[in-house]
Tab-separated table of C-alpha atoms and ligand atoms in Angstrom:
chain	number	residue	atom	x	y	z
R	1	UNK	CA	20.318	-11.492	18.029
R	2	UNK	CA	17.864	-11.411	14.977
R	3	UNK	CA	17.571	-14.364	13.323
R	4	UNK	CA	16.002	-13.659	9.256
R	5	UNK	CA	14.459	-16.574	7.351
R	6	UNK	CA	17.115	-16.308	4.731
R	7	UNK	CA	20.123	-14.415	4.684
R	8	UNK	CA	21.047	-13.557	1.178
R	9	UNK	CA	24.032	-11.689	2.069
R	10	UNK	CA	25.586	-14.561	3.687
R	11	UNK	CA	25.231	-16.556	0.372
R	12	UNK	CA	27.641	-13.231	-1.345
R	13	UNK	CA	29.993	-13.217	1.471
R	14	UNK	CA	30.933	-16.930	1.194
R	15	UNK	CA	32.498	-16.326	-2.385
R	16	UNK	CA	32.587	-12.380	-2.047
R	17	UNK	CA	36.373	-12.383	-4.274
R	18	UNK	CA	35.274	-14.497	-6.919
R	19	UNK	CA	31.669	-12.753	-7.130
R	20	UNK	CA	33.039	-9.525	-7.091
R	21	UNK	CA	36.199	-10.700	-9.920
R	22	UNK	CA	33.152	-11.950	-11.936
R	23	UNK	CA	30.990	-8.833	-12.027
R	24	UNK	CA	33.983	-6.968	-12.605
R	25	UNK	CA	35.228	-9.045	-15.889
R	26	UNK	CA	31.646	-8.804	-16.896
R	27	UNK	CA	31.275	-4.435	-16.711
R	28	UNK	CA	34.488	-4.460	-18.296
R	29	UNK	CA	33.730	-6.855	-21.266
R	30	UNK	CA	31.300	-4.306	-23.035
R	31	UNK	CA	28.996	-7.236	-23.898
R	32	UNK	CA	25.637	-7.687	-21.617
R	33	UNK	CA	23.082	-9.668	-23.073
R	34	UNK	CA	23.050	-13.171	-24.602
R	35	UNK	CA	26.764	-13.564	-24.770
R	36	UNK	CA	29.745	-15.856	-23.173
R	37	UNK	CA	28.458	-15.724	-19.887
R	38	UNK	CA	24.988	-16.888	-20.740
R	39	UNK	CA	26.208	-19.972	-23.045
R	40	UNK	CA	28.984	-21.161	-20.998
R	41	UNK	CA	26.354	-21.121	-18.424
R	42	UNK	CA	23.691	-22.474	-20.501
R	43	UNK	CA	26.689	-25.879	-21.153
R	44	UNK	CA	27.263	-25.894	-17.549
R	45	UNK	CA	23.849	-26.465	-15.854
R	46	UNK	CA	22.549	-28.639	-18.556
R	47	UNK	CA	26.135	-30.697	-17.771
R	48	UNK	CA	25.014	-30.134	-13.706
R	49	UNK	CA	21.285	-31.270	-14.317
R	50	UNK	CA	22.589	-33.947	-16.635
R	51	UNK	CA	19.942	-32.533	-19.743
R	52	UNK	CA	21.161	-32.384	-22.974
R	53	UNK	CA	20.523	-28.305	-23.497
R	54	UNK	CA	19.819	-25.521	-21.152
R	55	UNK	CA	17.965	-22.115	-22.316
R	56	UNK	CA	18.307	-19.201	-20.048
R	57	UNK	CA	15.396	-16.838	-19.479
R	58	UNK	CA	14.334	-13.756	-17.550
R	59	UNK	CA	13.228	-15.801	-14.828
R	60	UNK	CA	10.946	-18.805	-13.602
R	61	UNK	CA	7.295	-17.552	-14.493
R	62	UNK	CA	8.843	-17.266	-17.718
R	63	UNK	CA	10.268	-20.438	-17.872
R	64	UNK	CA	7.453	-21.702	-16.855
R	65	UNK	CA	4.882	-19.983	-19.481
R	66	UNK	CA	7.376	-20.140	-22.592
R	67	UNK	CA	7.568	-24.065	-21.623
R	68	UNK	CA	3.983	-24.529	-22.134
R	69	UNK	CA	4.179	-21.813	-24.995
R	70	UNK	CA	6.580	-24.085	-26.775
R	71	UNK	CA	4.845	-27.085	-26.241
R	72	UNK	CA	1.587	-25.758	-27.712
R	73	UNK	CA	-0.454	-26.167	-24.855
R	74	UNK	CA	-3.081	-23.477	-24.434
R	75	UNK	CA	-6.347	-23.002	-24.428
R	76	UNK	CA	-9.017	-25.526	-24.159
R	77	UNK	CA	-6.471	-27.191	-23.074
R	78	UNK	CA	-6.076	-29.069	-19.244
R	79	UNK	CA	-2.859	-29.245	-16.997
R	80	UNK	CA	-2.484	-31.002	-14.183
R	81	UNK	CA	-0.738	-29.420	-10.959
R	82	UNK	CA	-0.684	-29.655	-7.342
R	83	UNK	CA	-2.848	-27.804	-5.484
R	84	UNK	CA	-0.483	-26.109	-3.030
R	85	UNK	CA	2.597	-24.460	-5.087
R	86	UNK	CA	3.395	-21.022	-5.571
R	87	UNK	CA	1.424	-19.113	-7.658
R	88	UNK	CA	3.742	-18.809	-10.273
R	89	UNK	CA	3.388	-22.625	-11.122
R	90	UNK	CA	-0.399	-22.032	-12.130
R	91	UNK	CA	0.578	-18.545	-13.976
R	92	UNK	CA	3.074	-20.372	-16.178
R	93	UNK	CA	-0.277	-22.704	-17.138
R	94	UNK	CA	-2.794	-20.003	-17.353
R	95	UNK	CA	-0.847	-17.084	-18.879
R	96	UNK	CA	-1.210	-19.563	-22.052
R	97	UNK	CA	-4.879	-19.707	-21.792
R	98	UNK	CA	-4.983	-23.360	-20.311
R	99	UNK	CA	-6.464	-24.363	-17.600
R	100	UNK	CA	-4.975	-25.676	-14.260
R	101	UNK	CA	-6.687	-28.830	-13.081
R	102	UNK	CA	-5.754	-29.245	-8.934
R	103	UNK	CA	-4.405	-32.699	-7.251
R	104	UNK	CA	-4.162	-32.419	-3.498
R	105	UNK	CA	-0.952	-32.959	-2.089
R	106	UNK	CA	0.058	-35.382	-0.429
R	107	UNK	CA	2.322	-35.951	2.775
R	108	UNK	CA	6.029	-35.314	1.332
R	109	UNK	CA	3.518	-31.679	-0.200
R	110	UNK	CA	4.109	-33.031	-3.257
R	111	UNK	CA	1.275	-34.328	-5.629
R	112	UNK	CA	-0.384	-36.441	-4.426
R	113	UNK	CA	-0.074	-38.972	-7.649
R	114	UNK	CA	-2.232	-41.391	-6.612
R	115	UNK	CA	-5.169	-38.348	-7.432
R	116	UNK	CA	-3.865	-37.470	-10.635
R	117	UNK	CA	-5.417	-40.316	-12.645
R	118	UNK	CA	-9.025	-39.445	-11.677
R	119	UNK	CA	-8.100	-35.812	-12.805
R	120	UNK	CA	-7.176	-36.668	-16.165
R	121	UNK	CA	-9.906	-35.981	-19.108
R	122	UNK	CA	-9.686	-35.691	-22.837
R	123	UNK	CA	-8.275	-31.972	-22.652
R	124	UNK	CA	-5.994	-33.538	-20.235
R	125	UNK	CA	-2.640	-32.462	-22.499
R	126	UNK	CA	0.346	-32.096	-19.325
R	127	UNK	CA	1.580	-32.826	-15.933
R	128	UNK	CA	3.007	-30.052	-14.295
R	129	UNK	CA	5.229	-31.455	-11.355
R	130	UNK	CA	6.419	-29.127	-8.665
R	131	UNK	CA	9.098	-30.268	-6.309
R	132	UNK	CA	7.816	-27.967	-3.670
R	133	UNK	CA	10.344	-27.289	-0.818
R	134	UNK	CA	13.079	-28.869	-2.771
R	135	UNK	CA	12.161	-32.287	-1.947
R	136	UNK	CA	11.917	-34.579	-5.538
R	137	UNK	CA	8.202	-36.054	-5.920
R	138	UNK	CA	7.293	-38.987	-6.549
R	139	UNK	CA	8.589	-39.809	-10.361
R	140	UNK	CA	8.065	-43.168	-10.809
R	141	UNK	CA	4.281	-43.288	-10.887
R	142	UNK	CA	3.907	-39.741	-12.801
R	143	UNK	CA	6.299	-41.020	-15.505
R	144	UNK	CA	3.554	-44.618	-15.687
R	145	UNK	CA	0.614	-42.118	-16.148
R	146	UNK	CA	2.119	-39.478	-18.871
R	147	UNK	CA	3.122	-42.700	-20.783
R	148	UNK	CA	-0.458	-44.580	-20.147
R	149	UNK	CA	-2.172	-40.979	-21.437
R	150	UNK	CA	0.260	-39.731	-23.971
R	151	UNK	CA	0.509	-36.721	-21.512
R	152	UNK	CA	3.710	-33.402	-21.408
R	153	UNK	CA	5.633	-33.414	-18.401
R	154	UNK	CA	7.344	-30.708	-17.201
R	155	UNK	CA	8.734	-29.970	-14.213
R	156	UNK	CA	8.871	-26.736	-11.837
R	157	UNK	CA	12.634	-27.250	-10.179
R	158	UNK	CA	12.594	-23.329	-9.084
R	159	UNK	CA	12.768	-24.766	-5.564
R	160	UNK	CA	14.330	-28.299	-6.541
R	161	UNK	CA	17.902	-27.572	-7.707
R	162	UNK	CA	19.974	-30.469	-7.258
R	163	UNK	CA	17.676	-32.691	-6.065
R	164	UNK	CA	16.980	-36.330	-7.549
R	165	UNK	CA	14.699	-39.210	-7.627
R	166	UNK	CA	16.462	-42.180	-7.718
R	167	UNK	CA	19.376	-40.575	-8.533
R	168	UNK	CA	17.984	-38.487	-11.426
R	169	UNK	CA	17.797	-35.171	-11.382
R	170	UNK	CA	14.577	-32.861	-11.002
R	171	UNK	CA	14.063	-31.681	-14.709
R	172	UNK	CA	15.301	-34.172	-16.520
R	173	UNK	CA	11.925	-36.762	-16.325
R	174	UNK	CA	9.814	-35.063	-18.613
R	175	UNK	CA	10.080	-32.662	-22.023
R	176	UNK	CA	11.406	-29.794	-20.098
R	177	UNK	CA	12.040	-28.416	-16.442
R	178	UNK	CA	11.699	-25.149	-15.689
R	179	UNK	CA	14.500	-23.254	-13.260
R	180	UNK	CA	14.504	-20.246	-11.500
R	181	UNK	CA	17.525	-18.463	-9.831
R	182	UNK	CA	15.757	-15.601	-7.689
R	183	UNK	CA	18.114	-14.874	-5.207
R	184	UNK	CA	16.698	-16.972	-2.394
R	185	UNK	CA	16.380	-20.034	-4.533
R	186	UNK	CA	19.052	-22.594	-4.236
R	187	UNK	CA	20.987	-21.752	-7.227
R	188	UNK	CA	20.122	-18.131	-6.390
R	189	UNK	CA	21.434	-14.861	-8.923
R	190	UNK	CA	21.616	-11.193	-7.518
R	191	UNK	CA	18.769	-10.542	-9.471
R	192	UNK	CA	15.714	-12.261	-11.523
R	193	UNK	CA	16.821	-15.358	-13.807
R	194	UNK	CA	15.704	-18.459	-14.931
R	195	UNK	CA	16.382	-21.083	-17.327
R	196	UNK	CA	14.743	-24.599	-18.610
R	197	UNK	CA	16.861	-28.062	-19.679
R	198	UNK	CA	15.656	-30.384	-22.078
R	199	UNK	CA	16.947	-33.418	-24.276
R	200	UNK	CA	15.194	-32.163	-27.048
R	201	UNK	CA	16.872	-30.119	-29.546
R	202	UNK	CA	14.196	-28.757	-31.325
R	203	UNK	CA	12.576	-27.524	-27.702
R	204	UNK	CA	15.426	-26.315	-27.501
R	205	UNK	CA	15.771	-24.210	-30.629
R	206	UNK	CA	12.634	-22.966	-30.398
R	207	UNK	CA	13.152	-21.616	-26.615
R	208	UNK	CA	15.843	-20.079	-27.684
R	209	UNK	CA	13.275	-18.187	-30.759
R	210	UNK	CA	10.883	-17.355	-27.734
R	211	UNK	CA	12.991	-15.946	-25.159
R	212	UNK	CA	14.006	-13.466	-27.839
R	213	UNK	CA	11.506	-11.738	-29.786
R	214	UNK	CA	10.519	-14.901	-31.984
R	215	UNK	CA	13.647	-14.560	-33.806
R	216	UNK	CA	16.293	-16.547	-34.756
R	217	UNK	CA	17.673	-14.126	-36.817
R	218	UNK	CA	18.109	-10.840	-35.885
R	219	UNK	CA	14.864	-8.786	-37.512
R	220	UNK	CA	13.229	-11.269	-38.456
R	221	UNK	CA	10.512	-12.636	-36.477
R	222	UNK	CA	8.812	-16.135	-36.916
R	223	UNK	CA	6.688	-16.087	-33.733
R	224	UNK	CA	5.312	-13.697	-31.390
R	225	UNK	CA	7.530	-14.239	-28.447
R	226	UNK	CA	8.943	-12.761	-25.298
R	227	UNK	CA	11.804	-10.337	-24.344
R	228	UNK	CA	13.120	-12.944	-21.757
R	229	UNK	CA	17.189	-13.456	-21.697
R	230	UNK	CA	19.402	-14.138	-18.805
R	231	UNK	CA	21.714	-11.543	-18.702
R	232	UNK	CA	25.556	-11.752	-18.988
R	233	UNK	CA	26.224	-10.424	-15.197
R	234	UNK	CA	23.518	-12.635	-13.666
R	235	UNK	CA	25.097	-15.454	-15.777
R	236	UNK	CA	28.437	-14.919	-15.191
R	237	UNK	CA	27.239	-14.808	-10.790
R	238	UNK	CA	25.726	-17.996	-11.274
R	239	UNK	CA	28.137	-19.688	-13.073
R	240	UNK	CA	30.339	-19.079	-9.519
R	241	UNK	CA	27.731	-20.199	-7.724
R	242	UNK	CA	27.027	-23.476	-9.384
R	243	UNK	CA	30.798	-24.200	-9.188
R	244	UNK	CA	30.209	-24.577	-5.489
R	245	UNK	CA	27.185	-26.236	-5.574
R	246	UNK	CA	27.531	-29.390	-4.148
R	247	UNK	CA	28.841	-28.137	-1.283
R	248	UNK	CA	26.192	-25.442	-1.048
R	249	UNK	CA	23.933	-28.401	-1.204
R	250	UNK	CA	25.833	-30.479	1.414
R	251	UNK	CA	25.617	-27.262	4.152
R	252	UNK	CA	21.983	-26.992	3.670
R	253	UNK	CA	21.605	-31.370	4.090
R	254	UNK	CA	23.711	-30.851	7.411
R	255	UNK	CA	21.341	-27.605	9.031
R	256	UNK	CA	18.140	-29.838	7.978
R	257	UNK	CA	20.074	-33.089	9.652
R	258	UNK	CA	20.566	-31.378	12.463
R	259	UNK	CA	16.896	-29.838	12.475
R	260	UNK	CA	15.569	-33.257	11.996
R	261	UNK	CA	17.581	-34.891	15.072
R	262	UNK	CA	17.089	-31.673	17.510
R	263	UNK	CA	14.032	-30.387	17.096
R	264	UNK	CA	11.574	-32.614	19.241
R	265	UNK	CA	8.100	-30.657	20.351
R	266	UNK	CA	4.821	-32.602	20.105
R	267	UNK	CA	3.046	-29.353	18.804
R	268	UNK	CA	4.748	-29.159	15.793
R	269	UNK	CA	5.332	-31.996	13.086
R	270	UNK	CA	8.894	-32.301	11.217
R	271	UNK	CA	8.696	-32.472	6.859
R	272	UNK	CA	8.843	-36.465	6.028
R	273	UNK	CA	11.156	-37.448	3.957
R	274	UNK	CA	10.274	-39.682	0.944
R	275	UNK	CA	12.177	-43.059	-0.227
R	276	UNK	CA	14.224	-42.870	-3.104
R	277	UNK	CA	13.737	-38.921	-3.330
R	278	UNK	CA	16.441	-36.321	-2.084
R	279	UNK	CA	15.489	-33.092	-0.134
R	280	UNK	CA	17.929	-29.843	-0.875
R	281	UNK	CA	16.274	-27.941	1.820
R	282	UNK	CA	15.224	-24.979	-0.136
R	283	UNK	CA	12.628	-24.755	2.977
R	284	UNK	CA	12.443	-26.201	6.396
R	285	UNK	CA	8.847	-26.881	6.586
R	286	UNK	CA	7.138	-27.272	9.796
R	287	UNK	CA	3.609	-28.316	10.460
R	288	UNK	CA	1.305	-27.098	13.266
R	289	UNK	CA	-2.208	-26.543	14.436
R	290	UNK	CA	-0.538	-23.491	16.424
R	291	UNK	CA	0.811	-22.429	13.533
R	292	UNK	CA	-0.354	-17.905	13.972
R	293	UNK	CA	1.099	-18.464	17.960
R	294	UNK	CA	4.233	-20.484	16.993
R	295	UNK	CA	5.338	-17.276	14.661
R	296	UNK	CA	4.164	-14.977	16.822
R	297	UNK	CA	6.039	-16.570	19.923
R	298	UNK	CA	8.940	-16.656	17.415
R	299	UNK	CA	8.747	-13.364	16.280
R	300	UNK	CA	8.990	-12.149	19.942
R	301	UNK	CA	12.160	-13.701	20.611
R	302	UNK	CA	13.394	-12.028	16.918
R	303	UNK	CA	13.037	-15.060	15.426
R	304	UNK	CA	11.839	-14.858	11.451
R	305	UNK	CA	9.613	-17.388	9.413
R	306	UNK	CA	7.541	-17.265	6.500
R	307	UNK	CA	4.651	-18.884	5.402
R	308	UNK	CA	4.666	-20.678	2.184
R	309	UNK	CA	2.272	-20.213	0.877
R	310	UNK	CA	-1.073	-18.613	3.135
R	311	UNK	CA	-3.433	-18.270	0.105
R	312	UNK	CA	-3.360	-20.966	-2.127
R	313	UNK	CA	-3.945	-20.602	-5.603
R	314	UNK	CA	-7.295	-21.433	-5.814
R	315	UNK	CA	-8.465	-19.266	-3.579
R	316	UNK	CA	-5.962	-16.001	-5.215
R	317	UNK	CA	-8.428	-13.358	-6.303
R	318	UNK	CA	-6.570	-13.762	-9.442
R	319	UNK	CA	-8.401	-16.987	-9.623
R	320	UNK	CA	-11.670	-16.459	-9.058
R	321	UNK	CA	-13.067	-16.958	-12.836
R	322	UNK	CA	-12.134	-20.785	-12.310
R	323	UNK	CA	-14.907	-20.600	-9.787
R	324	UNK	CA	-13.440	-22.435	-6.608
R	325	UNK	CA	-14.563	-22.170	-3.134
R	326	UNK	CA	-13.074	-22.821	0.433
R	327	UNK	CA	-13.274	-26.315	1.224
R	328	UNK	CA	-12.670	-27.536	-2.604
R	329	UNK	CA	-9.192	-28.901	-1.324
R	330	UNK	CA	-9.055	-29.684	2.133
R	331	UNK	CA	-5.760	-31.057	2.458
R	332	UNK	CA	-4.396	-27.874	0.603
R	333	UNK	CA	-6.106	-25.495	2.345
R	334	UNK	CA	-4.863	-27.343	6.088
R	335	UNK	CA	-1.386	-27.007	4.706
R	336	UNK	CA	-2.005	-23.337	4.125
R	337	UNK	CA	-3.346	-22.926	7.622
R	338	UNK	CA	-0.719	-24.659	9.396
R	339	UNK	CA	2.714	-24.647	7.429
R	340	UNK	CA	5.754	-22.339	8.609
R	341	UNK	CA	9.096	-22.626	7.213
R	342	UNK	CA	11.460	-21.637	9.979
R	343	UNK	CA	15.141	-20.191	9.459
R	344	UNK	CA	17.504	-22.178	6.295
R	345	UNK	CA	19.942	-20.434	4.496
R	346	UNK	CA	23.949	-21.006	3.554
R	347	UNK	CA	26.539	-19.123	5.629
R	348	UNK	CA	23.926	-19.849	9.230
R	349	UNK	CA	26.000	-19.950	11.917
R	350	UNK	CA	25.779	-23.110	14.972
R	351	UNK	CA	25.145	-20.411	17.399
R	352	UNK	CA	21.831	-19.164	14.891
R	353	UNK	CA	20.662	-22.573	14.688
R	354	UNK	CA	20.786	-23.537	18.689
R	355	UNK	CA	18.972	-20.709	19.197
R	356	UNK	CA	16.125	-21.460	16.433
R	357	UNK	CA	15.863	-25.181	18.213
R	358	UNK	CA	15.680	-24.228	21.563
R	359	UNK	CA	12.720	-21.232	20.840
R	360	UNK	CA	11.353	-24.311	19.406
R	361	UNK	CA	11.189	-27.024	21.414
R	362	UNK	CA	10.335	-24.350	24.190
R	363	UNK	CA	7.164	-23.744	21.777
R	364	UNK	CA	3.771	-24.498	24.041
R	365	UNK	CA	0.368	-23.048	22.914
R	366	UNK	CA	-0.936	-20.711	24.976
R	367	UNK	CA	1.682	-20.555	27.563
R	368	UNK	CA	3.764	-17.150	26.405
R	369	UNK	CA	0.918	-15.576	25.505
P	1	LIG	C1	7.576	-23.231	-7.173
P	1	LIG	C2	7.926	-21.966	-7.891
P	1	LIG	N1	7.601	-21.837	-9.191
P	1	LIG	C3	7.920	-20.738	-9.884
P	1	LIG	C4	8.568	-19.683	-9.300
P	1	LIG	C5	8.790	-18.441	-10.106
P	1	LIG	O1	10.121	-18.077	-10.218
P	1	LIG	P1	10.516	-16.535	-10.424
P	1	LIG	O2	10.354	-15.861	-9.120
P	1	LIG	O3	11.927	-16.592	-10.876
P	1	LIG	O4	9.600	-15.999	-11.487
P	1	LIG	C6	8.940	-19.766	-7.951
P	1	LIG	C7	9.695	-18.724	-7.261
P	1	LIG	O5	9.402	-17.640	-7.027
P	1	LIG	C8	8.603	-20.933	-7.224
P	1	LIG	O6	8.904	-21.051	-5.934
């Protein structure tokens, strides 16, 4: 049997009556973009996240750049981010014309926040937190230093749905937090979406202007903005999906439970879980000097991981005008080397999961080689 990273279609099947009922109501409605769909499920994740307002958008990138669009950060200005998140995190920063400034992670592979401070310069103008694998970072001392600085916070929750920090939830610390519902993610659409939540109205109002041309007003354009709307089928999808959330949420918690108690193999290290933080499991990280033989050894016995991420930003080609090197951030670049995130997805099956453990703790270097 071939075991896949994620199973997406697994995800559909679980609710395949009221997905299908949805999309159906929605082709039949006439009406496709920016309509009931979209606000009722603009009211219903901001009620979920506990934010005052939600604004949906084409996707997370977007989210993520029209965040930093609205809060006027751009260039010559500085933003603060971890040095091992997805690409997209930096994008959001530099598609603005700011520039990223890198902390090192640090055990949970969030930032590490005892680096920021030393980071932060006159141009310093945001934080951007990412709650990398779905696990919340640590809040408490970020919030101390945007206050002590007069520093933005947002927040990149594409991987954090659901998950709080002392029983807050991701995106609602800072000025905005930035969602996005790719189909693997947590909250996942059958398509690209995104979204941001806020307590500020006027962010708020002006997202909305953004996403859509620059206009409030139908032909007439304040701002140069983006074409960047949820749509009304992806909307209507994800407002079935969120209904079920929590227990969504509570299937992934019991596959990572019962990879935490099973999986016992002194070549690979387990994710650590941080006090006061929750972990939704968007990935099941493992750690390992082995890390190219584990996947291949894995791979042989049909066994699928993925690496997130192999290249990290600093090092992208896309990067190279900020002039970095190998060796600039050795605790990011380790992670890169020996990360794997091994099979975690809704609708996995016992029988999939005793079969990913005991590859697993069968795992020694060199021996199936
Ligand atoms: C941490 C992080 N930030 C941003 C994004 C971008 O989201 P999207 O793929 O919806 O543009 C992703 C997902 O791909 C992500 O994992």
């Amino acid at each position: 049997m071939k075991i896949m990273p994620n199973r997406m279609d697994r995800g559909f099947y679980q609710y395949q009556t009221e997905f299908e009922q949805k999309a159906l109501e929605v082709l039949r409605s006439g009406w496709y973009v920016l309509g009931k769909e979209v606000s009722s499920f603009e009211e219903e994740f901001a009620a979920y996240t506990g934010a005052k307002y939600c604004v949906g958008v084409g996707n997370g990138l977007d989210a993520l750049w029209l965040a930093f669009k609205v809060l006027g950060i751009g260039q010559g200005d500085e933003v603060i981010v971890q040095a091992n998140t997805y690409i997209a995190s930096v994008m959001g920063i530099t598609i603005n014309g700011a520039t990223p400034v890198f902390v090192e992670p640090d055990e949970y592979y969030s930032i590490d926040a005892d680096k920021i401070e030393e980071k932060i310069t006159d141009k310093t103008k945001a934080i951007l937190v990412v709650h990398l694998y779905g696990q919340a970072s640590n809040m408490e001392k970020i919030l101390t230093l945007c206050k002590k600085y007069n520093l933005r916070l947002v927040e990149d929750c594409a991987q954090s749905h659901g998950a709080c920090y002392q029983g807050k939830m991701t995106g609602t610390f800072g000025d905005i937090g930035c969602f996005s519902f790719y189909p693997s993610k947590n909250l996942g659409a059958f398509g690209d979406g995104g979204a941001i939540v806020t307590n500020d109205e006027q962010i708020a109002k002006d997202m909305k202007m953004y996403r859509n041309y620059g206009s409030e007003k139908r032909y007439y354009n304040k701002v140069v903005g983006a074409n960047s709307r949820l749509d009304e089928l992806q909307a209507g999808l994800l407002r079935v999906r969120l209904s079920h959330m929590e227990e969504l949420t509570k299937e992934k918690e019991q596959i990572a439970l019962t990879y935490l108690k099973e999986l016992n193999n002194p070549y690979f290290t387990l994710p650590k879980l941080l006090a006061g933080a929750n972990h939704v499991w968007h990935q099941f990280v493992l750690c390992s000097q082995y890390r190219d033989e584990l996947i291949q050894y894995l791979e042989e016995k049909e066994i699928g991981t993925i690496i997130h991420y192999p290249v990290p930003p600093h090092l992208a080609e896309a990067y190279e005008y900020l002039g970095f090197k190998e060796g600039d951030f050795p605790i990011t670049e380790r992670y890169a080397k020996s990360v794997v995130s091994i099979p975690m997805y809704n609708g996995m099956t016992e029988e999939e999961q005793k079969i990913v453990i005991e590859a697993l703790n069968a795992f020694v270097p060199g021996k199936f080689r």
